Tab-separated table of N, CA and C in Angstrom:
chain	number	residue	atom	x	y	z
A	1153	UNK	N	35.622	1.904	25.996
A	1153	UNK	CA	34.904	3.227	26.189
A	1153	UNK	C	33.826	2.957	27.159
A	1154	UNK	N	33.153	1.776	27.099
A	1154	UNK	CA	31.874	1.570	28.006
A	1154	UNK	C	32.236	1.630	29.514
A	1155	UNK	N	33.604	1.403	29.768
A	1155	UNK	CA	34.092	1.511	31.186
A	1155	UNK	C	34.094	2.765	31.824
A	1156	UNK	N	33.997	3.893	30.932
A	1156	UNK	CA	34.168	5.200	31.499
A	1156	UNK	C	32.957	5.440	32.522
A	1157	UNK	N	33.162	6.245	33.462
A	1157	UNK	CA	32.262	6.511	34.432
A	1157	UNK	C	31.873	8.028	34.319
A	1158	UNK	N	30.589	8.239	34.468
A	1158	UNK	CA	30.017	9.659	34.118
A	1158	UNK	C	29.171	10.122	35.450
A	1159	UNK	N	29.352	11.227	35.815
A	1159	UNK	CA	28.409	11.771	36.781
A	1159	UNK	C	27.153	12.355	36.285
A	1160	UNK	N	26.090	12.557	37.026
A	1160	UNK	CA	24.792	13.392	36.585
A	1160	UNK	C	25.273	14.674	36.004
A	1161	UNK	N	26.285	15.243	36.549
A	1161	UNK	CA	26.843	16.593	36.280
A	1161	UNK	C	27.364	16.664	34.734
A	1162	UNK	N	28.337	15.413	34.566
A	1162	UNK	CA	28.749	15.244	33.122
A	1162	UNK	C	27.782	15.029	32.193
A	1163	UNK	N	26.775	14.177	32.412
A	1163	UNK	CA	25.572	13.822	31.447
A	1163	UNK	C	24.892	14.972	31.136
A	1164	UNK	N	24.503	15.875	32.109
A	1164	UNK	CA	23.839	16.893	31.950
A	1164	UNK	C	24.328	17.992	30.922
A	1165	UNK	N	25.543	17.979	30.860
A	1165	UNK	CA	26.277	18.846	29.833
A	1165	UNK	C	25.975	18.356	28.359
A	1166	UNK	N	25.373	17.348	28.092
A	1166	UNK	CA	25.105	16.815	26.831
A	1166	UNK	C	23.778	16.420	26.628
A	1167	UNK	N	22.919	17.824	26.248
A	1167	UNK	CA	21.483	17.808	26.196
A	1167	UNK	C	21.190	18.500	24.927
A	1168	UNK	N	22.084	18.444	23.920
A	1168	UNK	CA	21.641	19.199	22.764
A	1168	UNK	C	21.426	17.971	21.575
A	1169	UNK	N	20.666	18.489	20.353
A	1169	UNK	CA	20.446	17.417	19.403
A	1169	UNK	C	21.900	17.037	18.940
A	1170	UNK	N	22.867	17.813	18.723
A	1170	UNK	CA	24.170	17.302	18.361
A	1170	UNK	C	24.922	16.608	19.221
A	1171	UNK	N	24.717	16.728	20.506
A	1171	UNK	CA	25.468	16.195	21.522
A	1171	UNK	C	24.537	15.722	22.888
A	1172	UNK	N	24.087	14.385	22.597
A	1172	UNK	CA	22.817	13.957	23.526
A	1172	UNK	C	23.267	12.898	24.206
A	1173	UNK	N	23.216	12.818	25.568
A	1173	UNK	CA	23.549	11.648	26.314
A	1173	UNK	C	22.240	11.508	27.187
A	1174	UNK	N	21.922	10.128	27.435
A	1174	UNK	CA	20.890	9.978	28.420
A	1174	UNK	C	21.158	8.541	29.200
A	1175	UNK	N	20.807	8.702	30.372
A	1175	UNK	CA	20.817	7.577	31.319
A	1175	UNK	C	19.739	6.743	31.436
A	1176	UNK	N	19.890	5.370	31.387
A	1176	UNK	CA	18.956	4.361	31.326
A	1176	UNK	C	19.490	3.181	32.148
A	1177	UNK	N	18.934	2.902	33.333
A	1177	UNK	CA	19.379	1.749	34.149
A	1177	UNK	C	20.873	2.040	34.490
A	1178	UNK	N	21.105	3.327	35.049
A	1178	UNK	CA	22.555	3.661	35.353
A	1178	UNK	C	23.756	3.307	34.380
A	1179	UNK	N	23.171	3.351	33.109
A	1179	UNK	CA	24.198	3.160	32.161
A	1179	UNK	C	23.934	4.559	31.144
A	1180	UNK	N	25.097	4.929	30.687
A	1180	UNK	CA	25.069	6.208	29.920
A	1180	UNK	C	25.156	5.758	28.356
A	1181	UNK	N	24.230	6.502	27.626
A	1181	UNK	CA	24.119	6.323	26.218
A	1181	UNK	C	24.465	7.548	25.377
A	1182	UNK	N	25.126	7.472	24.325
A	1182	UNK	CA	25.238	8.790	23.537
A	1182	UNK	C	24.093	8.468	22.365
A	1183	UNK	N	23.095	9.129	22.390
A	1183	UNK	CA	21.957	8.979	21.483
A	1183	UNK	C	21.796	10.088	20.350
A	1184	UNK	N	23.157	10.788	20.256
A	1184	UNK	CA	23.308	11.941	19.228
A	1184	UNK	C	23.189	11.309	17.676
A	1185	UNK	N	23.746	10.058	17.469
A	1185	UNK	CA	23.645	9.452	16.183
A	1185	UNK	C	22.499	8.742	15.799
A	1186	UNK	N	21.533	8.560	16.742
A	1186	UNK	CA	20.205	8.030	16.704
A	1186	UNK	C	19.018	9.148	16.576
A	1187	UNK	N	19.281	10.376	17.237
A	1187	UNK	CA	18.121	11.243	17.337
A	1187	UNK	C	17.179	11.275	15.923
A	1188	UNK	N	17.915	11.353	14.965
A	1188	UNK	CA	17.028	11.480	13.748
A	1188	UNK	C	16.258	10.251	13.255
A	1189	UNK	N	16.679	9.181	13.672
A	1189	UNK	CA	16.046	7.764	13.340
A	1189	UNK	C	15.024	7.465	14.501
A	1190	UNK	N	14.884	8.086	15.442
A	1190	UNK	CA	14.151	7.519	16.681
A	1190	UNK	C	12.526	7.749	16.139
A	1191	UNK	N	11.941	6.536	16.212
A	1191	UNK	CA	10.721	6.226	15.772
A	1191	UNK	C	9.555	7.286	16.626
A	1192	UNK	N	9.865	7.668	17.774
A	1192	UNK	CA	8.998	8.489	18.655
A	1192	UNK	C	9.283	10.061	18.283
A	1193	UNK	N	10.267	10.272	17.311
A	1193	UNK	CA	10.496	11.666	16.986
A	1193	UNK	C	11.734	12.236	17.997
A	1194	UNK	N	12.434	13.160	17.410
A	1194	UNK	CA	13.511	13.815	18.218
A	1194	UNK	C	13.088	14.388	19.538
A	1195	UNK	N	11.872	14.991	19.582
A	1195	UNK	CA	11.364	15.825	20.920
A	1195	UNK	C	11.598	14.752	21.901
A	1196	UNK	N	11.071	13.627	21.723
A	1196	UNK	CA	11.123	12.704	22.946
A	1196	UNK	C	12.375	12.485	23.352
A	1197	UNK	N	13.438	12.327	22.591
A	1197	UNK	CA	14.845	12.199	22.927
A	1197	UNK	C	15.392	13.564	23.653
A	1198	UNK	N	14.987	14.491	23.047
A	1198	UNK	CA	15.398	16.040	23.588
A	1198	UNK	C	14.717	16.271	24.953
A	1199	UNK	N	13.462	15.771	25.237
A	1199	UNK	CA	12.988	16.030	26.612
A	1199	UNK	C	13.781	15.351	27.664
A	1200	UNK	N	14.351	14.157	27.420
A	1200	UNK	CA	15.040	13.448	28.500
A	1200	UNK	C	16.529	13.492	28.256
A	1201	UNK	N	17.108	14.323	27.357
A	1201	UNK	CA	18.422	14.578	26.953
A	1201	UNK	C	19.130	14.998	28.416
A	1202	UNK	N	20.509	14.499	28.666
A	1202	UNK	CA	21.077	15.088	29.733
A	1202	UNK	C	20.730	14.677	31.259
A	1203	UNK	N	19.862	13.615	31.045
A	1203	UNK	CA	19.287	13.092	32.364
A	1203	UNK	C	18.840	11.768	32.415
A	1204	UNK	N	18.384	11.329	33.392
A	1204	UNK	CA	17.850	9.847	33.453
A	1204	UNK	C	16.451	9.595	32.769
A	1205	UNK	N	16.621	8.667	31.861
A	1205	UNK	CA	15.515	8.456	30.953
A	1205	UNK	C	15.005	7.215	31.223
A	1206	UNK	N	15.333	6.424	32.449
A	1206	UNK	CA	14.864	5.165	32.529
A	1206	UNK	C	13.219	5.079	32.505
A	1207	UNK	N	12.642	5.958	33.440
A	1207	UNK	CA	11.116	5.855	33.679
A	1207	UNK	C	10.661	6.048	32.110
A	1208	UNK	N	10.999	6.934	31.380
A	1208	UNK	CA	10.544	7.213	30.047
A	1208	UNK	C	10.537	5.929	29.114
A	1209	UNK	N	11.815	5.441	29.258
A	1209	UNK	CA	12.205	4.291	28.296
A	1209	UNK	C	11.394	3.256	28.618
A	1210	UNK	N	11.311	2.915	29.920
A	1210	UNK	CA	10.344	1.476	30.316
A	1210	UNK	C	8.904	1.941	30.061
A	1211	UNK	N	8.347	3.224	30.375
A	1211	UNK	CA	6.860	3.320	30.211
A	1211	UNK	C	6.664	2.925	28.769
A	1212	UNK	N	7.243	3.227	27.897
A	1212	UNK	CA	7.005	3.097	26.487
A	1212	UNK	C	6.871	1.463	26.112
A	1213	UNK	N	7.721	0.744	26.914
A	1213	UNK	CA	7.705	-0.705	26.578
A	1213	UNK	C	8.704	-1.011	25.396
A	1214	UNK	N	9.763	-0.366	25.237
A	1214	UNK	CA	10.665	-0.571	24.084
A	1214	UNK	C	10.741	-2.122	23.690
A	1215	UNK	N	10.993	-2.434	22.318
A	1215	UNK	CA	11.202	-3.718	21.921
A	1215	UNK	C	12.532	-4.384	22.078
A	1216	UNK	N	12.547	-5.626	21.655
A	1216	UNK	CA	14.017	-6.104	21.992
A	1216	UNK	C	15.089	-5.556	20.944
A	1217	UNK	N	14.501	-5.080	19.894
A	1217	UNK	CA	15.367	-4.502	18.756
A	1217	UNK	C	15.738	-3.109	19.291
A	1218	UNK	N	14.987	-2.357	19.777
A	1218	UNK	CA	15.204	-1.254	20.386
A	1218	UNK	C	16.380	-1.209	21.529
A	1219	UNK	N	16.213	-2.401	22.062
A	1219	UNK	CA	17.360	-2.501	23.214
A	1219	UNK	C	18.642	-2.841	22.737
A	1220	UNK	N	18.595	-3.526	21.682
A	1220	UNK	CA	19.857	-3.918	20.902
A	1220	UNK	C	20.565	-2.653	20.444
A	1221	UNK	N	19.796	-1.706	19.895
A	1221	UNK	CA	20.182	-0.482	19.357
A	1221	UNK	C	20.832	0.325	20.422
A	1222	UNK	N	20.129	0.171	21.569
A	1222	UNK	CA	20.600	0.982	22.999
A	1222	UNK	C	22.189	0.402	23.119
A	1223	UNK	N	22.097	-0.815	23.181
A	1223	UNK	CA	23.351	-1.398	23.343
A	1223	UNK	C	24.560	-0.814	22.712
A	1224	UNK	N	24.219	-0.473	21.437
A	1224	UNK	CA	25.260	0.005	20.421
A	1224	UNK	C	25.789	1.533	20.748
A	1225	UNK	N	24.858	2.064	21.495
A	1225	UNK	CA	25.135	3.505	21.875
A	1225	UNK	C	25.785	3.657	23.280
A	1226	UNK	N	25.924	2.528	23.923
A	1226	UNK	CA	26.480	2.704	25.242
A	1226	UNK	C	27.953	3.377	25.364
A	1227	UNK	N	28.247	4.407	26.159
A	1227	UNK	CA	29.401	4.981	26.273
A	1227	UNK	C	29.928	4.886	27.501
A	1228	UNK	N	29.311	4.414	28.486
A	1228	UNK	CA	29.765	4.323	29.917
A	1228	UNK	C	28.805	4.129	30.984
A	1229	UNK	N	28.993	4.180	32.397
A	1229	UNK	CA	28.105	3.974	33.556
A	1229	UNK	C	28.049	5.139	34.128
A	1230	UNK	N	26.869	5.307	34.881
A	1230	UNK	CA	26.649	6.322	35.867
A	1230	UNK	C	27.341	6.238	37.107
A	1231	UNK	N	28.029	7.276	37.488
A	1231	UNK	CA	28.571	7.290	39.049
A	1231	UNK	C	27.850	8.087	39.733
A	1232	UNK	N	27.148	7.595	40.730
A	1232	UNK	CA	26.152	8.076	41.625
A	1232	UNK	C	27.059	9.003	42.604
A	1233	UNK	N	26.465	10.163	42.933
A	1233	UNK	CA	27.418	10.868	43.963
A	1233	UNK	C	26.258	11.183	45.068
A	1234	UNK	N	26.550	11.552	46.245
A	1234	UNK	CA	25.815	12.150	47.166
A	1234	UNK	C	24.895	12.984	46.861
A	1235	UNK	N	23.521	12.805	47.029
A	1235	UNK	CA	22.536	13.990	46.593
A	1235	UNK	C	21.942	13.679	45.409
A	1236	UNK	N	22.527	12.712	44.507
A	1236	UNK	CA	21.843	12.442	42.995
A	1236	UNK	C	20.583	11.943	43.431
A	1237	UNK	N	19.479	11.994	42.485
A	1237	UNK	CA	18.253	11.354	42.540
A	1237	UNK	C	18.353	9.794	42.662
A	1238	UNK	N	17.691	9.179	43.428
A	1238	UNK	CA	17.778	7.723	43.475
A	1238	UNK	C	17.162	7.079	42.230
A	1239	UNK	N	17.724	6.053	42.041
A	1239	UNK	CA	16.973	5.263	40.757
A	1239	UNK	C	15.793	4.692	41.165
A	1240	UNK	N	14.785	4.622	40.172
A	1240	UNK	CA	13.598	3.836	40.050
A	1240	UNK	C	13.836	2.533	39.828
A	1241	UNK	N	13.321	1.522	40.415
A	1241	UNK	CA	13.401	0.403	40.163
A	1241	UNK	C	12.350	-0.206	39.266
A	1242	UNK	N	12.829	-0.945	38.337
A	1242	UNK	CA	11.882	-1.697	37.355
A	1242	UNK	C	12.146	-3.356	37.277
A	1243	UNK	N	11.006	-3.841	36.976
A	1243	UNK	CA	11.189	-5.306	36.792
A	1243	UNK	C	11.518	-5.496	35.190
A	1244	UNK	N	12.702	-6.373	34.897
A	1244	UNK	CA	12.840	-6.588	33.551
A	1244	UNK	C	11.713	-7.396	33.112
A	1245	UNK	N	11.219	-7.121	31.595
A	1245	UNK	CA	10.263	-7.795	30.973
A	1245	UNK	C	8.933	-7.492	31.499
A	1246	UNK	N	8.793	-6.414	32.365
A	1246	UNK	CA	7.251	-5.771	32.750
A	1246	UNK	C	6.576	-5.529	31.482
A	1247	UNK	N	7.024	-4.772	30.604
A	1247	UNK	CA	6.370	-4.510	29.511
A	1247	UNK	C	5.953	-5.712	28.512
A	1248	UNK	N	6.632	-6.631	28.632
A	1248	UNK	CA	6.193	-8.079	27.912
A	1248	UNK	C	4.936	-8.449	28.445
A	1249	UNK	N	4.793	-8.496	29.956
A	1249	UNK	CA	3.563	-9.035	30.344
A	1249	UNK	C	2.433	-8.118	29.854
A	1250	UNK	N	2.707	-6.885	29.845
A	1250	UNK	CA	1.619	-5.930	29.310
A	1250	UNK	C	1.064	-6.108	27.909
A	1251	UNK	N	2.242	-6.454	27.074
A	1251	UNK	CA	2.007	-6.835	25.597
A	1251	UNK	C	1.278	-8.030	25.676
A	1252	UNK	N	1.567	-8.931	26.179
A	1252	UNK	CA	0.856	-10.167	26.187
A	1252	UNK	C	-0.379	-10.153	26.722
A	1253	UNK	N	-0.788	-9.392	27.928
A	1253	UNK	CA	-2.139	-9.238	28.084
A	1253	UNK	C	-2.988	-8.414	27.039
A	1254	UNK	N	-2.123	-7.540	26.418
A	1254	UNK	CA	-3.116	-6.769	25.366
A	1254	UNK	C	-3.261	-7.505	24.143
A	1255	UNK	N	-2.389	-8.568	23.683
A	1255	UNK	CA	-2.691	-9.499	22.744
A	1255	UNK	C	-3.755	-10.292	23.072
A	1256	UNK	N	-3.572	-10.972	24.294
A	1256	UNK	CA	-4.715	-11.909	24.790
A	1256	UNK	C	-6.188	-11.186	24.715
A	1257	UNK	N	-6.267	-9.849	25.059
A	1257	UNK	CA	-7.485	-9.083	25.016
A	1257	UNK	C	-7.975	-9.169	23.653
A	1258	UNK	N	-6.964	-8.719	22.756
A	1258	UNK	CA	-7.363	-8.535	21.317
A	1258	UNK	C	-7.999	-9.695	20.762
A	1259	UNK	N	-7.298	-10.929	21.097
A	1259	UNK	CA	-7.751	-12.211	20.651
A	1259	UNK	C	-9.257	-12.565	21.243
A	1260	UNK	N	-9.495	-12.057	22.465
A	1260	UNK	CA	-10.728	-12.345	23.041
A	1260	UNK	C	-11.736	-11.553	22.270
A	1261	UNK	N	-11.515	-10.221	22.037
A	1261	UNK	CA	-12.428	-9.382	21.402
A	1261	UNK	C	-12.872	-10.071	19.877
A	1262	UNK	N	-11.792	-10.658	19.201
A	1262	UNK	CA	-12.026	-11.158	17.830
A	1262	UNK	C	-12.920	-12.298	18.140
A	1263	UNK	N	-12.709	-13.186	19.127
A	1263	UNK	CA	-13.523	-14.320	19.310
A	1263	UNK	C	-14.812	-13.927	19.538
A	1264	UNK	N	-15.215	-12.973	20.450
A	1264	UNK	CA	-16.510	-12.429	20.898
A	1264	UNK	C	-17.306	-11.867	19.390
A	1265	UNK	N	-16.537	-11.306	18.672
A	1265	UNK	CA	-16.979	-10.786	17.271
A	1265	UNK	C	-17.451	-11.851	16.466
A	1266	UNK	N	-16.563	-12.866	16.393
A	1266	UNK	CA	-16.877	-13.987	15.604
A	1266	UNK	C	-18.041	-14.970	16.033
A	1267	UNK	N	-18.045	-15.198	17.355
A	1267	UNK	CA	-19.236	-15.756	17.938
A	1267	UNK	C	-20.524	-15.085	17.631
A	1268	UNK	N	-20.470	-13.763	17.877
A	1268	UNK	CA	-21.593	-12.932	17.577
A	1268	UNK	C	-22.056	-12.942	16.205
A	1269	UNK	N	-21.064	-12.945	15.184
A	1269	UNK	CA	-21.464	-13.217	13.682
A	1269	UNK	C	-22.154	-14.448	13.613
A	1270	UNK	N	-21.576	-15.616	14.098
A	1270	UNK	CA	-22.059	-16.786	13.739
A	1270	UNK	C	-23.742	-16.851	14.384
A	1271	UNK	N	-23.731	-16.411	15.659
A	1271	UNK	CA	-25.293	-16.411	16.220
A	1271	UNK	C	-26.085	-15.545	15.238
A	1272	UNK	N	-25.707	-14.262	14.761
A	1272	UNK	CA	-26.348	-13.345	13.888
A	1272	UNK	C	-26.845	-14.206	12.775
A	1273	UNK	N	-25.630	-14.744	12.171
A	1273	UNK	CA	-25.916	-15.686	10.906
A	1273	UNK	C	-27.063	-16.690	11.268
A	1274	UNK	N	-26.905	-17.504	12.233
A	1274	UNK	CA	-27.815	-18.397	12.621
A	1274	UNK	C	-29.056	-17.980	12.795
A	1275	UNK	N	-29.371	-16.850	13.487
A	1275	UNK	CA	-30.682	-16.124	13.719
A	1275	UNK	C	-31.367	-15.852	12.499
A	1276	UNK	N	-30.375	-15.392	11.496
A	1276	UNK	CA	-30.953	-14.836	10.100
A	1276	UNK	C	-31.648	-16.022	9.420
A	1277	UNK	N	-30.866	-17.050	9.341
A	1277	UNK	CA	-31.174	-18.283	8.638
A	1277	UNK	C	-32.285	-18.851	9.219
A	1278	UNK	N	-32.539	-18.908	10.511
A	1278	UNK	CA	-33.691	-19.393	11.241
A	1278	UNK	C	-34.921	-18.640	11.009
A	1279	UNK	N	-34.862	-17.324	11.080
A	1279	UNK	CA	-36.062	-16.486	10.661
A	1279	UNK	C	-36.394	-16.588	9.166
A	1280	UNK	N	-35.367	-16.750	8.363
A	1280	UNK	CA	-35.760	-16.967	6.923
A	1280	UNK	C	-36.376	-18.183	6.464
A	1281	UNK	N	-35.984	-19.217	7.503
A	1281	UNK	CA	-36.634	-20.494	7.164
A	1281	UNK	C	-38.123	-20.510	7.654
A	1282	UNK	N	-38.365	-19.684	8.761
A	1282	UNK	CA	-39.723	-19.430	9.376
A	1282	UNK	C	-40.715	-18.758	8.320
A	1283	UNK	N	-40.014	-17.882	7.833
A	1283	UNK	CA	-40.883	-16.932	6.822
A	1283	UNK	C	-41.224	-17.818	5.581
A	1284	UNK	N	-40.380	-18.744	5.132
A	1284	UNK	CA	-40.594	-19.575	4.051
A	1284	UNK	C	-41.518	-20.669	4.272
A	1285	UNK	N	-41.676	-21.115	5.458
A	1285	UNK	CA	-42.668	-22.078	5.808
A	1285	UNK	C	-43.886	-21.543	6.097
A	1286	UNK	N	-44.113	-20.285	6.146
A	1286	UNK	CA	-45.543	-19.732	6.403
A	1286	UNK	C	-46.365	-19.577	4.964
């Protein structure tokens, strides 16, 4: 079934909640059975239903688990015709880099807070000892 080819015209006919196809990286997925479980809500899927959702999918930075779920929804591949919109190129794993940068930044913020706390405690103890010695 995943060997079936769909045109943009074919995909665009499947844009309702009960019959929803999306294109991601030139592969066609039937998201009808997943629409109620989608963590971002059904509106997100309905907004890209019947069209190329590659940009929206990659911009969110879906997890490996989400990509596995997507594999289970595969129904075919997109057959591009003259005049179809050109696909945008995406580097695989690009969202992982962003996630790693965010995690590193989060750790840095915690380190700064921890160091600031230690310095504040040290200053408090120092001032306390100064008052006791007077």
